[in-house]
PDB file of C-alpha atoms in Angstrom:
ATOM      1  CA  MET A  18      53.424  36.313  33.009  1.00 44.00           C
ATOM      2  CA  ALA A  19      51.713  34.271  35.704  1.00 51.00           C
ATOM      3  CA  GLY A  20      49.052  36.923  36.130  1.00 52.00           C
ATOM      4  CA  GLY A  21      48.349  36.900  32.406  1.00 57.00           C
ATOM      5  CA  SER A  22      48.015  33.121  32.405  1.00 65.00           C
ATOM      6  CA  SER A  23      45.673  33.293  35.374  1.00 70.00           C
ATOM      7  CA  ASN A  24      43.486  35.865  33.607  1.00 84.00           C
ATOM      8  CA  TYR A  25      43.451  33.680  30.508  1.00 84.00           C
ATOM      9  CA  TRP A  26      42.279  30.706  32.562  1.00 82.00           C
ATOM     10  CA  GLU A  27      39.570  32.764  34.241  1.00 88.00           C
ATOM     11  CA  ASP A  28      38.386  34.009  30.858  1.00 90.00           C
ATOM     12  CA  LEU A  29      38.098  30.439  29.640  1.00 89.00           C
ATOM     13  CA  ARG A  30      36.132  29.453  32.777  1.00 90.00           C
ATOM     14  CA  LYS A  31      33.768  32.398  32.315  1.00 92.00           C
ATOM     15  CA  GLN A  32      33.194  31.450  28.691  1.00 92.00           C
ATOM     16  CA  ALA A  33      32.568  27.831  29.702  1.00 91.00           C
ATOM     17  CA  ARG A  34      30.090  28.809  32.450  1.00 92.00           C
ATOM     18  CA  GLN A  35      28.284  31.207  30.132  1.00 93.00           C
ATOM     19  CA  LEU A  36      27.967  28.555  27.429  1.00 92.00           C
ATOM     20  CA  GLU A  37      26.867  25.982  29.993  1.00 90.00           C
ATOM     21  CA  ASN A  38      24.116  28.300  31.268  1.00 93.00           C
ATOM     22  CA  GLU A  39      22.908  28.970  27.736  1.00 93.00           C
ATOM     23  CA  LEU A  40      22.941  25.275  26.969  1.00 91.00           C
ATOM     24  CA  ASP A  41      21.005  24.490  30.136  1.00 92.00           C
ATOM     25  CA  LEU A  42      18.235  26.925  29.158  1.00 92.00           C
ATOM     26  CA  LYS A  43      18.186  25.705  25.552  1.00 91.00           C
ATOM     27  CA  LEU A  44      17.973  22.059  26.596  1.00 90.00           C
ATOM     28  CA  VAL A  45      15.065  22.778  28.958  1.00 91.00           C
ATOM     29  CA  SER A  46      13.181  24.551  26.144  1.00 90.00           C
ATOM     30  CA  PHE A  47      14.136  21.766  23.749  1.00 88.00           C
ATOM     31  CA  SER A  48      12.737  19.115  26.078  1.00 87.00           C
ATOM     32  CA  LYS A  49       9.494  21.089  26.515  1.00 88.00           C
ATOM     33  CA  LEU A  50       9.181  21.375  22.726  1.00 85.00           C
ATOM     34  CA  CYS A  51       9.417  17.598  22.323  1.00 79.00           C
ATOM     35  CA  THR A  52       6.849  17.047  25.090  1.00 81.00           C
ATOM     36  CA  SER A  53       4.390  19.527  23.584  1.00 79.00           C
ATOM     37  CA  TYR A  54       4.864  17.941  20.144  1.00 71.00           C
ATOM     38  CA  SER A  55       3.869  14.525  21.497  1.00 58.00           C
ATOM     39  CA  SER A  56       0.877  16.032  23.358  1.00 59.00           C
ATOM     40  CA  SER A  57      -0.406  17.798  20.252  1.00 58.00           C
ATOM     41  CA  ARG A  58      -0.154  14.557  18.283  1.00 54.00           C
ATOM     42  CA  ASP A  59      -2.133  12.745  20.991  1.00 53.00           C
ATOM     43  CA  GLY A  60      -4.767  15.474  20.844  1.00 50.00           C
ATOM     44  CA  ARG A  61      -5.125  15.010  17.097  1.00 51.00           C
ATOM     45  CA  ARG A  62      -5.678  11.257  17.537  1.00 50.00           C
ATOM     46  CA  GLY A  63      -8.336  11.951  20.180  1.00 49.00           C
ATOM     47  CA  ASP A  64     -10.249  14.484  18.052  1.00 49.00           C
ATOM     48  CA  SER A  65     -10.676  13.503  14.410  1.00 45.00           C
ATOM     49  CA  ASN A  66     -12.553  16.753  13.676  1.00 46.00           C
ATOM     50  CA  SER A  67      -9.623  19.040  14.579  1.00 44.00           C
ATOM     51  CA  ASP A  68      -7.088  17.951  11.985  1.00 45.00           C
ATOM     52  CA  THR A  69      -6.184  21.396  10.651  1.00 41.00           C
ATOM     53  CA  THR A  70      -4.943  23.191  13.790  1.00 43.00           C
ATOM     54  CA  PRO A  71      -2.732  20.379  15.167  1.00 44.00           C
ATOM     55  CA  LEU A  72      -1.173  19.908  11.776  1.00 43.00           C
ATOM     56  CA  LEU A  73      -0.273  23.598  11.625  1.00 42.00           C
ATOM     57  CA  ASN A  74       1.087  23.512  15.206  1.00 56.00           C
ATOM     58  CA  ASN A  75       3.203  20.462  14.481  1.00 62.00           C
ATOM     59  CA  SER A  76       4.521  22.078  11.323  1.00 74.00           C
ATOM     60  CA  THR A  77       5.622  25.076  13.394  1.00 82.00           C
ATOM     61  CA  GLN A  78       7.132  22.768  16.005  1.00 78.00           C
ATOM     62  CA  ASP A  79       9.083  20.964  13.291  1.00 82.00           C
ATOM     63  CA  ARG A  80      10.660  24.264  12.227  1.00 87.00           C
ATOM     64  CA  MET A  81      11.388  25.189  15.849  1.00 88.00           C
ATOM     65  CA  PHE A  82      12.938  21.768  16.382  1.00 87.00           C
ATOM     66  CA  GLU A  83      15.300  22.221  13.451  1.00 89.00           C
ATOM     67  CA  THR A  84      16.225  25.754  14.552  1.00 91.00           C
ATOM     68  CA  MET A  85      16.865  24.804  18.186  1.00 91.00           C
ATOM     69  CA  SER A  86      18.850  21.727  17.147  1.00 90.00           C
ATOM     70  CA  VAL A  87      21.211  23.890  15.106  1.00 92.00           C
ATOM     71  CA  GLU A  88      21.571  26.425  17.955  1.00 92.00           C
ATOM     72  CA  ILE A  89      22.331  23.734  20.542  1.00 92.00           C
ATOM     73  CA  GLU A  90      24.831  22.043  18.245  1.00 92.00           C
ATOM     74  CA  GLN A  91      26.593  25.379  17.755  1.00 93.00           C
ATOM     75  CA  LEU A  92      26.718  25.981  21.521  1.00 93.00           C
ATOM     76  CA  LEU A  93      28.081  22.461  22.084  1.00 92.00           C
ATOM     77  CA  ALA A  94      30.748  23.064  19.450  1.00 93.00           C
ATOM     78  CA  LYS A  95      31.759  26.356  21.133  1.00 93.00           C
ATOM     79  CA  LEU A  96      31.875  24.709  24.571  1.00 92.00           C
ATOM     80  CA  THR A  97      33.966  21.883  23.143  1.00 92.00           C
ATOM     81  CA  GLY A  98      36.372  24.459  21.727  1.00 93.00           C
ATOM     82  CA  VAL A  99      36.648  26.196  25.116  1.00 92.00           C
ATOM     83  CA  ASN A 100      37.314  22.854  26.839  1.00 92.00           C
ATOM     84  CA  ASP A 101      40.040  22.097  24.294  1.00 91.00           C
ATOM     85  CA  LYS A 102      41.672  25.438  25.071  1.00 89.00           C
ATOM     86  CA  MET A 103      41.466  24.628  28.793  1.00 88.00           C
ATOM     87  CA  VAL A 104      43.189  21.284  28.130  1.00 86.00           C
ATOM     88  CA  GLU A 105      45.961  23.089  26.249  1.00 85.00           C
ATOM     89  CA  TYR A 106      46.336  25.545  29.128  1.00 82.00           C
ATOM     90  CA  THR A 107      46.692  22.798  31.732  1.00 79.00           C
ATOM     91  CA  SER A 108      49.450  21.251  29.621  1.00 78.00           C
ATOM     92  CA  THR A 109      51.502  24.459  29.657  1.00 74.00           C
ATOM     93  CA  PRO A 110      54.805  23.994  31.589  1.00 68.00           C
ATOM     94  CA  GLY A 111      54.381  27.292  33.435  1.00 64.00           C
ATOM     95  CA  VAL A 112      51.252  26.156  35.289  1.00 58.00           C
ATOM     96  CA  THR A 113      52.424  22.765  36.525  1.00 55.00           C
ATOM     97  CA  SER A 114      52.279  23.846  40.174  1.00 54.00           C
ATOM     98  CA  LEU A 115      48.545  24.443  39.856  1.00 57.00           C
ATOM     99  CA  ASN A 116      47.934  21.494  37.565  1.00 68.00           C
ATOM    100  CA  ALA A 117      45.991  19.346  40.091  1.00 75.00           C
ATOM    101  CA  ALA A 118      43.421  22.052  40.843  1.00 77.00           C
ATOM    102  CA  LEU A 119      43.125  22.990  37.192  1.00 78.00           C
ATOM    103  CA  MET A 120      42.594  19.364  36.178  1.00 82.00           C
ATOM    104  CA  HIS A 121      39.809  19.044  38.745  1.00 86.00           C
ATOM    105  CA  THR A 122      38.065  22.140  37.333  1.00 86.00           C
ATOM    106  CA  LEU A 123      38.653  20.998  33.790  1.00 85.00           C
ATOM    107  CA  GLN A 124      37.214  17.559  34.510  1.00 88.00           C
ATOM    108  CA  ARG A 125      34.088  19.142  35.969  1.00 91.00           C
ATOM    109  CA  HIS A 126      33.562  21.217  32.825  1.00 90.00           C
ATOM    110  CA  ARG A 127      34.192  18.191  30.613  1.00 90.00           C
ATOM    111  CA  ASP A 128      31.629  16.150  32.591  1.00 92.00           C
ATOM    112  CA  ILE A 129      29.074  18.940  32.157  1.00 92.00           C
ATOM    113  CA  LEU A 130      29.781  19.022  28.410  1.00 90.00           C
ATOM    114  CA  GLN A 131      29.379  15.255  28.196  1.00 92.00           C
ATOM    115  CA  ASP A 132      26.087  15.361  30.129  1.00 92.00           C
ATOM    116  CA  TYR A 133      24.685  18.138  27.944  1.00 91.00           C
ATOM    117  CA  THR A 134      25.749  16.338  24.774  1.00 92.00           C
ATOM    118  CA  HIS A 135      24.159  13.097  25.936  1.00 92.00           C
ATOM    119  CA  GLU A 136      20.945  14.846  26.975  1.00 91.00           C
ATOM    120  CA  PHE A 137      20.723  16.671  23.644  1.00 91.00           C
ATOM    121  CA  HIS A 138      21.176  13.536  21.545  1.00 92.00           C
ATOM    122  CA  LYS A 139      18.716  11.587  23.709  1.00 90.00           C
ATOM    123  CA  THR A 140      16.018  14.278  23.471  1.00 89.00           C
ATOM    124  CA  LYS A 141      16.586  14.686  19.746  1.00 89.00           C
ATOM    125  CA  ALA A 142      16.356  10.934  19.159  1.00 89.00           C
ATOM    126  CA  ASN A 143      13.112  10.754  21.159  1.00 87.00           C
ATOM    127  CA  PHE A 144      11.630  13.614  19.154  1.00 87.00           C
ATOM    128  CA  LEU A 145      12.557  12.012  15.828  1.00 87.00           C
ATOM    129  CA  ALA A 146      11.180   8.654  16.971  1.00 86.00           C
ATOM    130  CA  ILE A 147       7.862  10.251  18.005  1.00 83.00           C
ATOM    131  CA  ARG A 148       7.594  12.151  14.725  1.00 82.00           C
ATOM    132  CA  GLU A 149       8.407   9.079  12.657  1.00 83.00           C
ATOM    133  CA  ARG A 150       5.909   6.942  14.579  1.00 83.00           C
ATOM    134  CA  GLU A 151       3.145   9.523  14.285  1.00 78.00           C
ATOM    135  CA  ASP A 152       3.810  10.063  10.587  1.00 78.00           C
ATOM    136  CA  LEU A 153       3.583   6.315  10.048  1.00 80.00           C
ATOM    137  CA  LEU A 154       0.343   6.062  12.035  1.00 78.00           C
ATOM    138  CA  GLY A 155      -1.080   9.025  10.141  1.00 72.00           C
ATOM    139  CA  SER A 156      -0.241   7.377   6.839  1.00 71.00           C
ATOM    140  CA  VAL A 157      -1.880   4.126   7.966  1.00 70.00           C
ATOM    141  CA  ARG A 158      -5.009   5.968   9.128  1.00 71.00           C
ATOM    142  CA  LYS A 159      -5.196   7.804   5.818  1.00 73.00           C
ATOM    143  CA  ASP A 160      -4.902   4.536   3.890  1.00 67.00           C
ATOM    144  CA  ILE A 161      -7.640   2.963   6.024  1.00 70.00           C
ATOM    145  CA  GLU A 162      -9.974   5.930   5.504  1.00 70.00           C
ATOM    146  CA  THR A 163      -9.292   5.886   1.776  1.00 67.00           C
ATOM    147  CA  TYR A 164     -10.009   2.162   1.640  1.00 62.00           C
ATOM    148  CA  LYS A 165     -13.217   2.561   3.644  1.00 63.00           C
ATOM    149  CA  SER A 166     -14.452   5.419   1.449  1.00 63.00           C
ATOM    150  CA  GLY A 167     -13.832   3.473  -1.736  1.00 57.00           C
ATOM    151  CA  SER A 168     -14.742  -0.017  -0.522  1.00 55.00           C
ATOM    152  CA  GLY A 169     -18.475   0.390  -1.240  1.00 55.00           C
ATOM    153  CA  VAL A 170     -17.948   1.367  -4.879  1.00 55.00           C
ATOM    154  CA  ASN A 171     -15.292  -1.280  -5.338  1.00 62.00           C
ATOM    155  CA  ASN A 172     -17.554  -3.984  -3.875  1.00 67.00           C
ATOM    156  CA  ARG A 173     -20.410  -3.060  -6.226  1.00 73.00           C
ATOM    157  CA  ARG A 174     -18.093  -3.066  -9.202  1.00 74.00           C
ATOM    158  CA  THR A 175     -16.631  -6.402  -8.183  1.00 76.00           C
ATOM    159  CA  GLU A 176     -20.097  -7.886  -7.767  1.00 79.00           C
ATOM    160  CA  LEU A 177     -21.126  -6.699 -11.238  1.00 82.00           C
ATOM    161  CA  PHE A 178     -17.939  -8.097 -12.765  1.00 79.00           C
ATOM    162  CA  LEU A 179     -18.497 -11.458 -11.061  1.00 82.00           C
ATOM    163  CA  LYS A 180     -22.090 -11.634 -12.276  1.00 83.00           C
ATOM    164  CA  GLU A 181     -21.031 -10.795 -15.813  1.00 82.00           C
ATOM    165  CA  HIS A 182     -18.243 -13.380 -15.644  1.00 78.00           C
ATOM    166  CA  GLU A 183     -20.667 -16.042 -14.416  1.00 82.00           C
ATOM    167  CA  HIS A 184     -23.127 -15.163 -17.171  1.00 80.00           C
ATOM    168  CA  LEU A 185     -20.394 -15.529 -19.791  1.00 80.00           C
ATOM    169  CA  ARG A 186     -19.356 -18.884 -18.346  1.00 80.00           C
ATOM    170  CA  ASN A 187     -22.941 -20.114 -18.452  1.00 81.00           C
ATOM    171  CA  SER A 188     -23.264 -18.922 -22.054  1.00 78.00           C
ATOM    172  CA  ASP A 189     -20.069 -20.741 -23.035  1.00 76.00           C
ATOM    173  CA  ARG A 190     -21.249 -23.905 -21.297  1.00 80.00           C
ATOM    174  CA  LEU A 191     -24.610 -23.722 -23.056  1.00 81.00           C
ATOM    175  CA  MET A 192     -22.943 -23.172 -26.427  1.00 79.00           C
ATOM    176  CA  ASP A 193     -20.689 -26.195 -25.840  1.00 77.00           C
ATOM    177  CA  ASP A 194     -23.711 -28.341 -24.962  1.00 80.00           C
ATOM    178  CA  THR A 195     -25.564 -27.105 -28.060  1.00 81.00           C
ATOM    179  CA  ILE A 196     -22.630 -27.860 -30.330  1.00 80.00           C
ATOM    180  CA  SER A 197     -22.251 -31.328 -28.792  1.00 77.00           C
ATOM    181  CA  ILE A 198     -25.949 -32.081 -29.375  1.00 84.00           C
ATOM    182  CA  ALA A 199     -25.691 -30.822 -32.948  1.00 78.00           C
ATOM    183  CA  MET A 200     -22.656 -33.037 -33.630  1.00 79.00           C
ATOM    184  CA  VAL A 201     -24.422 -36.118 -32.234  1.00 79.00           C
ATOM    185  CA  THR A 202     -27.552 -35.306 -34.240  1.00 81.00           C
ATOM    186  CA  LYS A 203     -25.473 -34.891 -37.382  1.00 77.00           C
ATOM    187  CA  GLU A 204     -23.820 -38.273 -36.885  1.00 78.00           C
ATOM    188  CA  ASN A 205     -27.187 -39.958 -36.275  1.00 78.00           C
ATOM    189  CA  MET A 206     -28.725 -38.337 -39.341  1.00 79.00           C
ATOM    190  CA  THR A 207     -25.745 -39.347 -41.463  1.00 79.00           C
ATOM    191  CA  SER A 208     -26.079 -42.912 -40.254  1.00 78.00           C
ATOM    192  CA  GLN A 209     -29.818 -42.881 -40.849  1.00 79.00           C
ATOM    193  CA  ARG A 210     -29.382 -41.400 -44.315  1.00 77.00           C
ATOM    194  CA  GLY A 211     -27.021 -44.217 -45.255  1.00 76.00           C
ATOM    195  CA  LEU A 212     -29.478 -46.755 -43.940  1.00 78.00           C
ATOM    196  CA  LEU A 213     -32.372 -45.115 -45.795  1.00 75.00           C
ATOM    197  CA  LYS A 214     -30.405 -45.042 -49.052  1.00 75.00           C
ATOM    198  CA  SER A 215     -29.718 -48.736 -48.689  1.00 76.00           C
ATOM    199  CA  ILE A 216     -33.398 -49.462 -48.035  1.00 76.00           C
ATOM    200  CA  GLN A 217     -34.478 -47.173 -50.894  1.00 71.00           C
ATOM    201  CA  SER A 218     -32.197 -48.913 -53.332  1.00 75.00           C
ATOM    202  CA  ARG A 219     -33.711 -52.238 -52.397  1.00 74.00           C
ATOM    203  CA  VAL A 220     -37.245 -50.901 -52.600  1.00 64.00           C
ATOM    204  CA  ASN A 221     -36.537 -49.385 -56.019  1.00 69.00           C
ATOM    205  CA  THR A 222     -35.366 -52.737 -57.188  1.00 72.00           C
ATOM    206  CA  LEU A 223     -38.602 -54.315 -55.988  1.00 64.00           C
ATOM    207  CA  ALA A 224     -40.664 -51.482 -57.504  1.00 60.00           C
ATOM    208  CA  ASN A 225     -39.160 -52.026 -60.866  1.00 67.00           C
ATOM    209  CA  ARG A 226     -40.219 -55.596 -60.655  1.00 67.00           C
ATOM    210  CA  PHE A 227     -43.721 -54.909 -59.291  1.00 62.00           C
ATOM    211  CA  PRO A 228     -45.516 -51.759 -60.611  1.00 64.00           C
ATOM    212  CA  ALA A 229     -48.083 -51.749 -57.757  1.00 65.00           C
ATOM    213  CA  ILE A 230     -45.310 -51.534 -55.234  1.00 65.00           C
ATOM    214  CA  ASN A 231     -43.828 -48.610 -57.204  1.00 67.00           C
ATOM    215  CA  ASN A 232     -46.897 -46.471 -56.508  1.00 74.00           C
ATOM    216  CA  LEU A 233     -46.691 -47.312 -52.818  1.00 73.00           C
ATOM    217  CA  ILE A 234     -43.015 -46.359 -52.714  1.00 71.00           C
ATOM    218  CA  GLN A 235     -43.735 -42.971 -54.312  1.00 77.00           C
ATOM    219  CA  ARG A 236     -46.269 -42.224 -51.590  1.00 80.00           C
ATOM    220  CA  ILE A 237     -43.803 -43.289 -48.955  1.00 81.00           C
ATOM    221  CA  ASN A 238     -41.165 -40.992 -50.503  1.00 81.00           C
ATOM    222  CA  LEU A 239     -43.548 -38.028 -50.448  1.00 85.00           C
ATOM    223  CA  ARG A 240     -44.343 -38.639 -46.806  1.00 84.00           C
ATOM    224  CA  LYS A 241     -40.667 -39.043 -46.016  1.00 83.00           C
ATOM    225  CA  ARG A 242     -39.863 -35.695 -47.639  1.00 85.00           C
ATOM    226  CA  ARG A 243     -42.633 -34.048 -45.690  1.00 86.00           C
ATOM    227  CA  ASP A 244     -41.363 -35.586 -42.452  1.00 84.00           C
ATOM    228  CA  SER A 245     -37.820 -34.451 -43.287  1.00 86.00           C
ATOM    229  CA  LEU A 246     -38.974 -30.882 -43.832  1.00 87.00           C
ATOM    230  CA  ILE A 247     -40.888 -30.910 -40.546  1.00 88.00           C
ATOM    231  CA  LEU A 248     -37.926 -32.391 -38.688  1.00 85.00           C
ATOM    232  CA  GLY A 249     -35.545 -29.861 -40.232  1.00 85.00           C
ATOM    233  CA  GLY A 250     -37.865 -27.006 -39.297  1.00 86.00           C
ATOM    234  CA  VAL A 251     -38.129 -28.207 -35.695  1.00 85.00           C
ATOM    235  CA  ILE A 252     -34.347 -28.546 -35.387  1.00 87.00           C
ATOM    236  CA  GLY A 253     -33.823 -25.088 -36.879  1.00 86.00           C
ATOM    237  CA  VAL A 254     -36.304 -23.455 -34.501  1.00 86.00           C
ATOM    238  CA  CYS A 255     -34.768 -25.213 -31.480  1.00 87.00           C
ATOM    239  CA  THR A 256     -31.280 -24.090 -32.496  1.00 85.00           C
ATOM    240  CA  ILE A 257     -32.382 -20.472 -32.889  1.00 86.00           C
ATOM    241  CA  LEU A 258     -34.111 -20.520 -29.499  1.00 83.00           C
ATOM    242  CA  LEU A 259     -30.997 -21.928 -27.841  1.00 82.00           C
ATOM    243  CA  LEU A 260     -28.809 -19.260 -29.417  1.00 81.00           C
ATOM    244  CA  LEU A 261     -31.176 -16.492 -28.318  1.00 81.00           C
ATOM    245  CA  TYR A 262     -31.187 -17.840 -24.771  1.00 75.00           C
ATOM    246  CA  ALA A 263     -27.393 -18.097 -24.717  1.00 74.00           C
ATOM    247  CA  PHE A 264     -26.803 -14.487 -25.734  1.00 74.00           C
ATOM    248  CA  HIS A 265     -29.441 -12.987 -23.488  1.00 65.00           C
TER     249      HIS A 265
END
């Protein structure tokens, strides 16, 4: 019975050592993969004309990273299971006389498992941090290049829009000034027309009394009509010219 227990313990130790050796090799390769990934990213930043090859290499490294992560996690799970079996064995009543030596061996294997687990998680976290940082920098560089390539066209369009906006504002301002002048002119003409009607009524009264004055008034009226037509024509021409200037 004791010999069978001893063989069982030795089998567990062999399994643990085998898994530890495999993990050691995997972790070395895993660390080299992360280092080469960072180097290839640095090479892409240093050579803007070699975008295609580094991108393909990093894509392959991403797949290798995922594959190796799964393999290492499986090996860690198997080694954890072996350590649990070793703990159960050391708790067996039949092996109490050898318990101190077994506990020392078990503790060594548990320390190795803890070190490998810590190293794996640290390397994995570093790899993910590098990939996330480089992806972010690549996105920023892409946005900057896109902005630079489109900034010239956007600036020209913006300049044209600003010029058109300023032209429209000037046209509106000119139209407001023209309307204001027209309103003031209308008020003045209305006032003058009332004054002229008052004067004309008085002159008509005098003309009825004095026939010679009547002839003079008729001449004055003819000249006034002529002056009104001339004034109206001048105002009309000025208004048309202002409107043409405003819309061109």
